[in-house]
Amino acid sequence: MHTAFRPSTNIMLYKVIIYNALLTIYSWPAQGEPGKCRDGITKNVAPHQLLRQDLFCSYDKESRPVRDFHKNITIEIRLNVLLFFLDEYKNVLDLHTWLGISWIDEGLNWNSADYSNVDVLHVKSYDIWQPDLSVYNSGNLETNGGWDFTHCTINSTGEVFCIPNVKWSTQCTANLQQWPFDKHICNMTIGSWTHTGEQMNINHDEGIGLKYFTSNPEWELLNSSATKKVSTYDCCPNATYQSIIFSFHIKRHADAYAATVVMPSL
Ligand SMILES: *[C@@H]1O[C@H](CO)[C@@H](O)[C@H](O)[C@H]1NC(C)=O
Ligand SMILES: *[C@@H]1O[C@H](CO)[C@@H](O)[C@H](O)[C@H]1NC(C)=O
Ligand SMILES: *[C@@H]1O[C@H](CO)[C@@H](O)[C@H](O)[C@H]1NC(C)=O
Ligand SMILES: *[C@@H]1O[C@H](CO)[C@@H](O)[C@H](O)[C@H]1NC(C)=O
Ligand SMILES: *[C@@H]1O[C@H](CO)[C@@H](O)[C@H](O)[C@H]1NC(C)=O
């Protein structure tokens, strides 16, 4: 890429700028085009209803919403943790979360001036394309490890924003040797079930949100972090696999146990 620019950087740069400008003007019209699917029949409906018709009449929710197949779609995720429970006998950590998730759908943008300045639309998550995020170390394979349904907003630039309620179950092997003074690090790894990093780029935005967190009588959350991991495998040297590891460092509230169990036995 960089070497290609070297011979005549200025001219190349010029060409790129003009080419991009032309692309923007000519070949990428907004998806919401007034009257797009109505064969000239003007229906007497409100602007946001008209917009919905124009956007969705030829929308394909099964396809990754990029105009260029070879470009990735970037998914931003933020995990707002509400509650967690560790079942130390089943070795499962349950996390109750609001998952803030956003991306740009290149098939769902419009010029708000065409629709009486309607610049946001509310949709049901199952009516639009959604990323196939899943927990890799799921502690409950009876669920699909994702979310079923939520409401989302889309604004005129095609930016989609959803906050599903998700209960994640993740494997966490508890070492009870230090009981009742035990601490555990539980990791939850989330990634796309089928896409490579070149197709779906996953970022963790601001990581973990604890604004709505309710503390737990049994466990104390010492620390938490989000880390992006990019892996490659021998099979596919040109493909990367991305995941986000959410890590929770937790400690048992030992006081009650210490008083009733440990002390008498001293
Ligand atoms: C679209 O929505 C996002 C997130 O909700 C916001 O940050 C952005 O400014 C919005 N853009 C417009 C043009 O309203
Ligand atoms: C959990 O995640 C942290 C941070 O990414 C990492 O250092 C640690 O090795 C992980 N632990 C396990 C058991 O995967
Ligand atoms: C994803 O696309 C962005 C913007 O085109 C690019 O900067 C980034 O390198 C891409 N990431 C991957 C993993 O392909
Ligand atoms: C806890 O926080 C420290 C400092 O912010 C960080 O270095 C460490 O990786 C965190 N541990 C976990 C398990 O998140
Ligand atoms: C990976 O990319 C290189 C350079 O583009 C190419 O020569 C090679 O054949 C690719 N390998 C595979 C397995 O696709």
Short mmCIF file of N, CA and C in Angstrom, two decimals, residues 129-134 147 191-195 200:
data_model
loop_
_atom_site.label_atom_id
_atom_site.label_comp_id
_atom_site.label_asym_id
_atom_site.label_seq_id
_atom_site.Cartn_x
_atom_site.Cartn_y
_atom_site.Cartn_z
N TRP A 129 -30.07 -6.77 9.99
CA TRP A 129 -28.90 -7.64 10.13
C TRP A 129 -28.32 -7.46 11.53
N GLN A 130 -27.89 -8.56 12.14
CA GLN A 130 -27.24 -8.48 13.45
C GLN A 130 -25.96 -9.31 13.43
N PRO A 131 -24.94 -8.87 14.15
CA PRO A 131 -23.70 -9.66 14.20
C PRO A 131 -23.93 -10.96 14.98
N ASP A 132 -23.24 -12.02 14.56
CA ASP A 132 -23.43 -13.33 15.20
C ASP A 132 -22.47 -13.50 16.38
N LEU A 133 -22.59 -12.62 17.37
CA LEU A 133 -21.71 -12.71 18.52
C LEU A 133 -22.15 -13.84 19.43
N SER A 134 -21.18 -14.51 20.02
CA SER A 134 -21.48 -15.66 20.84
C SER A 134 -20.40 -15.81 21.91
N TRP A 147 -28.47 -13.13 22.12
CA TRP A 147 -29.72 -12.52 22.58
C TRP A 147 -30.80 -12.82 21.55
N GLY A 191 -17.02 -13.55 20.65
CA GLY A 191 -16.54 -13.28 19.30
C GLY A 191 -17.59 -13.67 18.29
N SER A 192 -17.28 -13.44 17.04
CA SER A 192 -18.22 -13.83 15.98
C SER A 192 -18.18 -15.34 15.83
N TRP A 193 -19.33 -15.94 15.62
CA TRP A 193 -19.39 -17.38 15.48
C TRP A 193 -18.81 -17.83 14.14
N THR A 194 -18.96 -17.03 13.09
CA THR A 194 -18.55 -17.50 11.76
C THR A 194 -17.64 -16.55 10.98
N HIS A 195 -17.52 -15.29 11.41
CA HIS A 195 -16.77 -14.34 10.58
C HIS A 195 -15.31 -14.22 11.00
N MET A 200 -15.44 -9.10 10.07
CA MET A 200 -16.07 -8.45 11.21
C MET A 200 -15.00 -8.07 12.23
#
